[in-house]
Tab-separated table of C-alpha atoms in Angstrom:
chain	number	residue	atom	x	y	z
A	324	UNK	CA	18.079	27.700	51.707
A	325	UNK	CA	17.272	29.003	48.222
A	326	UNK	CA	20.311	27.239	46.723
A	327	UNK	CA	19.322	24.007	48.441
A	328	UNK	CA	15.788	24.220	46.962
A	329	UNK	CA	17.154	24.949	43.482
A	330	UNK	CA	19.572	21.997	43.787
A	331	UNK	CA	16.730	19.638	44.805
A	332	UNK	CA	14.580	20.827	41.913
A	333	UNK	CA	17.462	20.265	39.501
A	334	UNK	CA	18.037	16.715	40.804
A	335	UNK	CA	14.301	15.919	40.448
A	336	UNK	CA	14.254	17.243	36.861
A	337	UNK	CA	17.333	15.231	35.895
A	338	UNK	CA	15.917	12.063	37.464
A	339	UNK	CA	12.534	12.560	35.750
A	340	UNK	CA	14.250	13.132	32.414
A	341	UNK	CA	16.317	9.966	32.844
A	342	UNK	CA	13.248	7.897	33.701
A	343	UNK	CA	11.333	9.281	30.708
A	344	UNK	CA	14.253	8.509	28.397
A	345	UNK	CA	14.460	4.946	29.702
A	346	UNK	CA	10.729	4.556	29.178
A	347	UNK	CA	10.923	5.706	25.571
A	348	UNK	CA	13.854	3.510	24.690
A	349	UNK	CA	12.179	0.439	26.159
A	350	UNK	CA	8.686	0.807	24.789
A	351	UNK	CA	7.560	-0.276	21.374
A	352	UNK	CA	5.522	2.863	21.028
A	353	UNK	CA	8.780	4.817	20.762
A	354	UNK	CA	9.507	3.059	17.469
A	355	UNK	CA	5.963	3.231	16.133
A	356	UNK	CA	6.383	6.340	13.981
A	357	UNK	CA	8.766	7.750	11.444
A	358	UNK	CA	8.288	10.602	9.009
A	359	UNK	CA	8.700	10.918	5.286
A	360	UNK	CA	8.507	14.195	3.395
A	361	UNK	CA	6.156	14.439	0.431
A	362	UNK	CA	6.874	16.407	-2.708
A	363	UNK	CA	5.077	19.466	-1.360
A	364	UNK	CA	7.119	19.282	1.856
A	365	UNK	CA	4.223	18.084	3.986
A	366	UNK	CA	5.455	15.944	6.850
A	367	UNK	CA	3.614	12.658	6.539
A	368	UNK	CA	3.473	10.155	9.353
A	369	UNK	CA	4.120	6.612	8.234
A	370	UNK	CA	3.117	3.990	10.754
A	371	UNK	CA	5.363	0.971	11.173
A	372	UNK	CA	4.981	-1.748	13.603
A	373	UNK	CA	7.640	-1.855	16.187
A	374	UNK	CA	10.054	-1.796	13.699
A	375	UNK	CA	7.130	-4.059	13.133
A	376	UNK	CA	3.661	-3.204	13.925
A	377	UNK	CA	2.525	-5.847	16.363
A	378	UNK	CA	0.810	-4.646	19.486
A	379	UNK	CA	0.703	-7.874	21.465
A	380	UNK	CA	3.410	-7.132	24.019
A	381	UNK	CA	1.989	-4.535	26.357
A	382	UNK	CA	0.693	-3.954	29.827
A	383	UNK	CA	-2.980	-4.308	30.428
A	384	UNK	CA	-4.587	-0.928	29.963
A	385	UNK	CA	-5.392	-0.537	33.681
A	386	UNK	CA	-2.479	-2.502	35.163
A	387	UNK	CA	0.606	-1.131	36.941
A	388	UNK	CA	3.712	-0.769	34.805
A	389	UNK	CA	5.445	-4.111	34.263
A	390	UNK	CA	2.548	-6.247	35.527
A	391	UNK	CA	-0.053	-8.365	33.740
A	392	UNK	CA	1.874	-8.301	30.463
A	393	UNK	CA	0.277	-9.873	27.406
A	394	UNK	CA	3.296	-11.390	25.707
A	395	UNK	CA	2.398	-13.592	22.743
A	396	UNK	CA	5.018	-15.272	20.601
A	397	UNK	CA	5.124	-12.869	17.651
A	398	UNK	CA	8.339	-14.182	16.066
A	399	UNK	CA	6.657	-15.413	12.869
A	400	UNK	CA	4.646	-12.227	12.420
A	401	UNK	CA	7.809	-10.198	12.965
A	402	UNK	CA	9.576	-12.273	10.338
A	403	UNK	CA	6.805	-11.469	7.876
A	404	UNK	CA	7.356	-7.770	8.565
A	405	UNK	CA	10.796	-8.015	6.987
A	406	UNK	CA	10.009	-10.662	4.376
A	407	UNK	CA	6.725	-9.244	3.058
A	408	UNK	CA	6.974	-5.490	2.547
A	409	UNK	CA	3.546	-3.880	2.203
A	410	UNK	CA	2.657	-0.198	1.942
A	411	UNK	CA	-0.994	0.608	2.616
A	412	UNK	CA	-2.601	3.919	1.739
A	413	UNK	CA	-5.951	4.990	3.126
A	414	UNK	CA	-8.331	7.141	1.102
A	415	UNK	CA	-10.014	9.688	3.350
A	416	UNK	CA	-11.370	13.256	3.237
A	417	UNK	CA	-11.115	16.406	5.395
A	418	UNK	CA	-14.552	15.824	6.931
A	419	UNK	CA	-13.638	12.269	7.961
A	420	UNK	CA	-10.386	13.069	9.756
A	421	UNK	CA	-11.733	13.830	13.278
A	422	UNK	CA	-13.664	10.555	13.692
A	423	UNK	CA	-13.466	7.967	10.895
A	424	UNK	CA	-9.834	8.409	9.870
A	425	UNK	CA	-8.772	8.883	13.485
A	426	UNK	CA	-10.308	5.506	14.341
A	427	UNK	CA	-8.204	3.894	11.600
A	428	UNK	CA	-5.109	5.711	12.831
A	429	UNK	CA	-5.753	4.605	16.426
A	430	UNK	CA	-6.382	0.944	15.553
A	431	UNK	CA	-5.172	-1.174	12.639
A	432	UNK	CA	-2.908	1.502	11.111
A	433	UNK	CA	-0.581	1.006	14.097
A	434	UNK	CA	0.258	-2.446	12.773
A	435	UNK	CA	1.668	-1.537	9.387
A	436	UNK	CA	3.257	0.951	7.015
A	437	UNK	CA	0.341	3.320	6.306
A	438	UNK	CA	-0.177	6.647	4.520
A	439	UNK	CA	-3.335	8.773	4.570
A	440	UNK	CA	-4.405	10.545	1.346
A	441	UNK	CA	-7.038	13.267	1.170
A	442	UNK	CA	-8.053	15.998	-1.240
A	443	UNK	CA	-5.892	18.526	0.596
A	444	UNK	CA	-2.824	18.458	2.834
A	445	UNK	CA	-3.291	18.339	6.579
A	446	UNK	CA	-0.004	18.716	8.419
A	447	UNK	CA	-1.543	17.991	11.831
A	448	UNK	CA	-3.210	14.621	11.174
A	449	UNK	CA	-1.262	14.322	8.763
A	450	UNK	CA	-2.573	13.621	5.251
A	451	UNK	CA	-1.117	13.966	1.770
A	452	UNK	CA	-3.238	16.204	-0.444
A	453	UNK	CA	-3.982	14.893	-3.945
A	454	UNK	CA	-5.646	18.076	-5.206
A	455	UNK	CA	-8.815	16.231	-6.236
A	456	UNK	CA	-12.401	17.307	-5.618
A	457	UNK	CA	-14.343	15.251	-3.059
A	458	UNK	CA	-17.306	13.123	-4.091
A	459	UNK	CA	-18.002	9.637	-5.442
A	460	UNK	CA	-17.747	10.908	-9.016
A	461	UNK	CA	-14.081	11.724	-8.383
A	462	UNK	CA	-13.041	8.467	-6.688
A	463	UNK	CA	-11.160	7.164	-9.715
A	464	UNK	CA	-9.168	10.387	-9.991
A	465	UNK	CA	-8.337	10.147	-6.301
A	466	UNK	CA	-7.345	6.492	-6.596
A	467	UNK	CA	-5.279	7.089	-9.707
A	468	UNK	CA	-3.387	9.995	-8.134
A	469	UNK	CA	-2.909	8.010	-4.920
A	470	UNK	CA	-1.261	5.095	-6.691
A	471	UNK	CA	0.748	7.472	-8.865
A	472	UNK	CA	2.059	9.266	-5.768
A	473	UNK	CA	3.039	5.932	-4.224
A	474	UNK	CA	4.734	4.863	-7.458
A	475	UNK	CA	6.727	8.099	-7.737
A	476	UNK	CA	7.698	8.351	-4.054
A	477	UNK	CA	7.613	4.892	-2.457
A	478	UNK	CA	8.115	2.313	-5.212
A	479	UNK	CA	11.324	1.028	-3.635
A	480	UNK	CA	9.937	1.045	-0.080
A	481	UNK	CA	7.656	-1.986	-0.521
A	482	UNK	CA	6.802	-4.930	-2.773
A	483	UNK	CA	3.017	-4.787	-2.391
A	484	UNK	CA	0.835	-1.657	-2.403
A	485	UNK	CA	-2.693	-1.662	-0.994
A	486	UNK	CA	-5.487	0.879	-1.195
A	487	UNK	CA	-8.105	0.889	1.583
A	488	UNK	CA	-11.032	3.135	2.497
A	489	UNK	CA	-11.314	4.861	5.851
A	490	UNK	CA	-14.219	2.559	6.778
A	491	UNK	CA	-12.198	-0.600	6.051
A	492	UNK	CA	-10.655	-2.593	8.896
A	493	UNK	CA	-7.497	-4.561	8.038
A	494	UNK	CA	-5.677	-7.319	9.887
A	495	UNK	CA	-2.226	-6.477	8.558
A	496	UNK	CA	-0.563	-9.672	9.794
A	497	UNK	CA	-3.077	-11.777	7.838
A	498	UNK	CA	-2.501	-9.665	4.729
A	499	UNK	CA	1.226	-10.310	4.983
A	500	UNK	CA	0.671	-14.034	5.492
A	501	UNK	CA	-1.516	-14.236	2.385
A	502	UNK	CA	1.000	-12.295	0.304
A	503	UNK	CA	3.853	-14.496	1.550
A	504	UNK	CA	2.489	-17.166	-0.786
A	505	UNK	CA	2.403	-14.867	-3.817
A	506	UNK	CA	5.031	-13.409	-6.138
A	507	UNK	CA	5.242	-9.622	-6.332
A	508	UNK	CA	7.212	-9.781	-9.591
A	509	UNK	CA	4.088	-11.060	-11.360
A	510	UNK	CA	1.522	-8.567	-12.747
A	511	UNK	CA	-1.339	-9.340	-10.370
A	512	UNK	CA	-3.661	-7.668	-7.895
A	513	UNK	CA	-5.863	-9.152	-5.169
A	514	UNK	CA	-9.051	-8.315	-3.285
A	515	UNK	CA	-12.599	-9.644	-3.319
A	516	UNK	CA	-13.348	-10.602	-6.909
A	517	UNK	CA	-16.655	-9.766	-8.617
A	518	UNK	CA	-17.972	-9.977	-12.190
A	519	UNK	CA	-19.458	-7.124	-14.240
A	520	UNK	CA	-22.159	-8.184	-16.670
A	521	UNK	CA	-22.684	-4.675	-18.024
A	522	UNK	CA	-19.082	-4.413	-19.246
A	523	UNK	CA	-18.303	-7.429	-21.460
A	524	UNK	CA	-14.811	-6.066	-22.148
A	525	UNK	CA	-13.933	-6.682	-18.490
A	526	UNK	CA	-13.455	-10.424	-18.834
A	527	UNK	CA	-11.559	-11.057	-15.599
A	528	UNK	CA	-13.862	-9.185	-13.218
A	529	UNK	CA	-12.968	-6.536	-10.646
A	530	UNK	CA	-11.675	-6.430	-7.086
A	531	UNK	CA	-14.219	-4.674	-4.848
A	532	UNK	CA	-12.982	-1.293	-3.664
A	533	UNK	CA	-14.506	-1.411	-0.203
A	534	UNK	CA	-12.678	-4.573	0.836
A	535	UNK	CA	-9.449	-3.001	-0.391
A	536	UNK	CA	-7.162	-4.316	-3.113
A	537	UNK	CA	-3.426	-4.807	-3.240
A	538	UNK	CA	-1.174	-4.398	-6.291
A	539	UNK	CA	2.049	-6.293	-6.768
A	540	UNK	CA	5.217	-4.325	-7.445
A	541	UNK	CA	5.005	-5.266	-11.121
A	542	UNK	CA	1.349	-4.206	-11.283
A	543	UNK	CA	2.207	-0.817	-9.771
A	544	UNK	CA	5.139	-0.417	-12.161
A	545	UNK	CA	2.860	-1.033	-15.142
A	546	UNK	CA	0.309	1.410	-13.744
A	547	UNK	CA	2.920	4.090	-13.095
A	548	UNK	CA	4.505	3.761	-16.513
A	549	UNK	CA	1.513	2.955	-18.676
A	550	UNK	CA	-1.792	4.155	-17.175
A	551	UNK	CA	-1.966	7.266	-19.345
A	552	UNK	CA	-1.110	5.381	-22.535
A	553	UNK	CA	-3.768	2.771	-21.655
A	554	UNK	CA	-6.374	5.558	-21.365
A	555	UNK	CA	-7.189	4.653	-17.759
A	556	UNK	CA	-10.061	6.857	-16.611
A	557	UNK	CA	-8.846	9.622	-14.296
A	558	UNK	CA	-12.110	11.245	-13.244
A	559	UNK	CA	-15.197	9.076	-13.142
A	560	UNK	CA	-17.279	7.060	-10.710
A	561	UNK	CA	-17.168	3.316	-10.130
A	562	UNK	CA	-13.530	3.461	-9.062
A	563	UNK	CA	-13.062	-0.287	-8.526
A	564	UNK	CA	-14.529	-1.189	-11.938
A	565	UNK	CA	-12.548	1.570	-13.667
A	566	UNK	CA	-9.395	0.395	-11.934
A	567	UNK	CA	-10.100	-3.176	-13.046
A	568	UNK	CA	-10.437	-2.063	-16.678
A	569	UNK	CA	-7.139	-0.245	-16.336
A	570	UNK	CA	-5.448	-3.303	-14.829
A	571	UNK	CA	-6.732	-5.540	-17.618
A	572	UNK	CA	-5.492	-3.146	-20.290
A	573	UNK	CA	-2.081	-3.180	-18.631
A	574	UNK	CA	-1.977	-6.981	-18.581
A	575	UNK	CA	-2.426	-7.226	-14.813
A	576	UNK	CA	-4.240	-10.361	-13.692
A	577	UNK	CA	-7.124	-10.246	-11.187
A	578	UNK	CA	-6.001	-12.898	-8.699
A	579	UNK	CA	-8.035	-15.142	-6.413
A	580	UNK	CA	-7.665	-14.593	-2.688
A	581	UNK	CA	-9.669	-17.391	-1.030
A	582	UNK	CA	-7.790	-19.675	1.358
A	583	UNK	CA	-7.046	-23.391	0.971
A	584	UNK	CA	-10.510	-24.239	2.355
A	585	UNK	CA	-12.251	-21.976	-0.150
A	586	UNK	CA	-13.084	-19.342	2.478
A	587	UNK	CA	-12.967	-15.611	1.800
A	588	UNK	CA	-10.284	-13.233	3.140
A	589	UNK	CA	-11.351	-9.843	1.713
A	590	UNK	CA	-14.892	-8.734	2.567
A	591	UNK	CA	-16.930	-6.024	0.898
A	592	UNK	CA	-19.404	-5.853	3.780
A	593	UNK	CA	-19.268	-5.490	7.567
A	594	UNK	CA	-18.531	-8.361	9.978
A	595	UNK	CA	-22.205	-8.485	11.030
A	596	UNK	CA	-23.383	-8.930	7.436
A	597	UNK	CA	-20.842	-11.650	6.693
A	598	UNK	CA	-21.231	-13.536	9.959
A	599	UNK	CA	-25.030	-13.588	9.654
A	600	UNK	CA	-25.040	-14.134	5.883
A	601	UNK	CA	-27.296	-11.133	5.271
A	602	UNK	CA	-26.080	-10.529	1.725
A	603	UNK	CA	-27.985	-8.643	-0.933
A	604	UNK	CA	-28.840	-10.489	-4.145
A	605	UNK	CA	-26.158	-8.704	-6.172
A	606	UNK	CA	-23.509	-10.035	-3.820
A	607	UNK	CA	-24.299	-13.632	-4.710
A	608	UNK	CA	-24.864	-12.896	-8.384
A	609	UNK	CA	-21.633	-10.981	-8.936
A	610	UNK	CA	-19.258	-12.909	-6.735
A	611	UNK	CA	-16.812	-14.916	-8.861
A	612	UNK	CA	-15.559	-16.919	-5.906
A	613	UNK	CA	-17.971	-19.201	-4.050
A	614	UNK	CA	-19.803	-17.456	-1.224
A	615	UNK	CA	-20.834	-19.389	1.876
A	616	UNK	CA	-23.257	-17.825	4.284
A	617	UNK	CA	-22.167	-17.343	7.854
A	618	UNK	CA	-18.994	-17.956	9.822
A	619	UNK	CA	-18.137	-21.110	7.865
A	620	UNK	CA	-17.421	-18.964	4.816
A	621	UNK	CA	-14.903	-16.680	6.536
A	622	UNK	CA	-11.213	-17.487	6.582
A	623	UNK	CA	-9.616	-17.742	10.013
A	624	UNK	CA	-6.945	-15.502	8.480
A	625	UNK	CA	-9.389	-12.883	7.219
A	626	UNK	CA	-7.724	-9.754	5.839
A	627	UNK	CA	-10.434	-7.085	5.694
A	628	UNK	CA	-13.989	-5.968	6.387
A	629	UNK	CA	-15.738	-2.949	4.882
A	630	UNK	CA	-18.479	-0.625	6.209
A	631	UNK	CA	-16.924	-0.627	9.682
A	632	UNK	CA	-18.032	2.278	11.867
A	633	UNK	CA	-15.494	4.214	13.969
A	634	UNK	CA	-16.887	2.623	17.134
A	635	UNK	CA	-16.588	-0.855	15.646
A	636	UNK	CA	-12.956	-0.176	14.656
A	637	UNK	CA	-12.117	-0.087	18.361
A	638	UNK	CA	-14.289	-3.148	19.045
A	639	UNK	CA	-12.501	-5.172	16.356
A	640	UNK	CA	-9.121	-3.987	17.634
A	641	UNK	CA	-9.968	-5.336	21.087
A	642	UNK	CA	-11.208	-8.683	19.784
A	643	UNK	CA	-8.284	-9.206	17.398
A	644	UNK	CA	-5.375	-8.029	19.561
A	645	UNK	CA	-6.494	-8.282	23.202
A	646	UNK	CA	-9.227	-10.841	23.847
A	647	UNK	CA	-7.892	-14.358	24.550
A	648	UNK	CA	-9.608	-17.591	25.647
A	649	UNK	CA	-7.634	-18.594	28.739
A	650	UNK	CA	-5.726	-21.849	28.455
A	651	UNK	CA	-6.151	-22.284	24.703
A	652	UNK	CA	-2.903	-21.607	22.838
A	653	UNK	CA	-3.363	-20.529	19.243
A	654	UNK	CA	-1.944	-22.972	16.684
A	655	UNK	CA	-0.914	-21.843	13.206
A	656	UNK	CA	-2.789	-23.162	10.175
A	657	UNK	CA	-1.395	-23.431	6.648
A	658	UNK	CA	-4.222	-21.815	4.714
A	659	UNK	CA	-2.353	-20.375	1.739
A	660	UNK	CA	-3.189	-22.193	-1.483
A	661	UNK	CA	0.495	-22.721	-2.228
A	662	UNK	CA	1.296	-25.411	0.331
A	663	UNK	CA	5.028	-25.185	-0.335
A	664	UNK	CA	5.155	-21.901	1.547
A	665	UNK	CA	5.069	-22.123	5.323
A	666	UNK	CA	5.069	-19.167	7.644
A	667	UNK	CA	7.135	-21.207	10.073
A	668	UNK	CA	10.042	-21.680	7.677
A	669	UNK	CA	9.585	-18.506	5.649
A	670	UNK	CA	12.961	-16.899	5.077
A	671	UNK	CA	12.257	-14.526	2.224
A	672	UNK	CA	9.481	-13.402	-0.054
A	673	UNK	CA	8.716	-15.576	-3.052
A	674	UNK	CA	10.404	-13.317	-5.577
A	675	UNK	CA	13.650	-13.237	-3.634
A	676	UNK	CA	14.140	-17.027	-3.525
């Protein structure tokens, strides 16, 4: 009797193990993570989507397995995953990990190749420690060390390199679409472009830090090789302005990011502020690109919003990746300013053609 019970238990364990293995090998979540080891041997989770990052093929959250599947045609977005290689790093801090950074990790970070940088290592989350004091007065040092780490460890892993805050929400697919019309071999960086009247030497303006900004491969190369010689500030406030001065000294152009209709893609404020047009006076005065109040000023292929609370991260994730108007298929628009590039026929990034 005892042997029979042991045999049954063994059969159940083997069957359960087989079912679990089949589940893992057939779910996209199985391929969502891979690890890379930093210089100080901290295991750092890098998020990649699918091999891609798209979370549009999945069961409804409360539905039985295999039923009520949301299965959008993601072939073009998947093509962009291979053709437009982007590494995104998120600036966070130890105090923000449990709520703010976790919200990023649970939502938009699942859709791309993302690293988290903090002042110290955290092997559990995980984060890469930059050995920089926390505080706004040290943001430039943190940013500089973040980009330097990426240059020294991941330069060959991507063609575009973006810095985002832990209260920034990104639509990674829209970022890749925008960059598909640009050339990473040019010295350029993109974000939401503002002017600085108090610094006349900064003639090309600066990309706002909150909306996030993305450096081309050539821009990162120049930063990695020449930032020290260009006397780029390593420890001071006003990180986005300081970074802009550094970029200008290195001959990196501050590019425009509006779409073909003149609508904005990177946003320094929250969705509520932009949708309702509740901008402060400085926003109008400093914006180099035309600002329209309300929804009409926002690109349908918006890339980012800033000042997003942890709760709103999950709200945006639902609206972007789950909510659908029944019976209305989504048609692609060609909103990149370079009309010769089409996401439908895209076969390689601009620099590889």
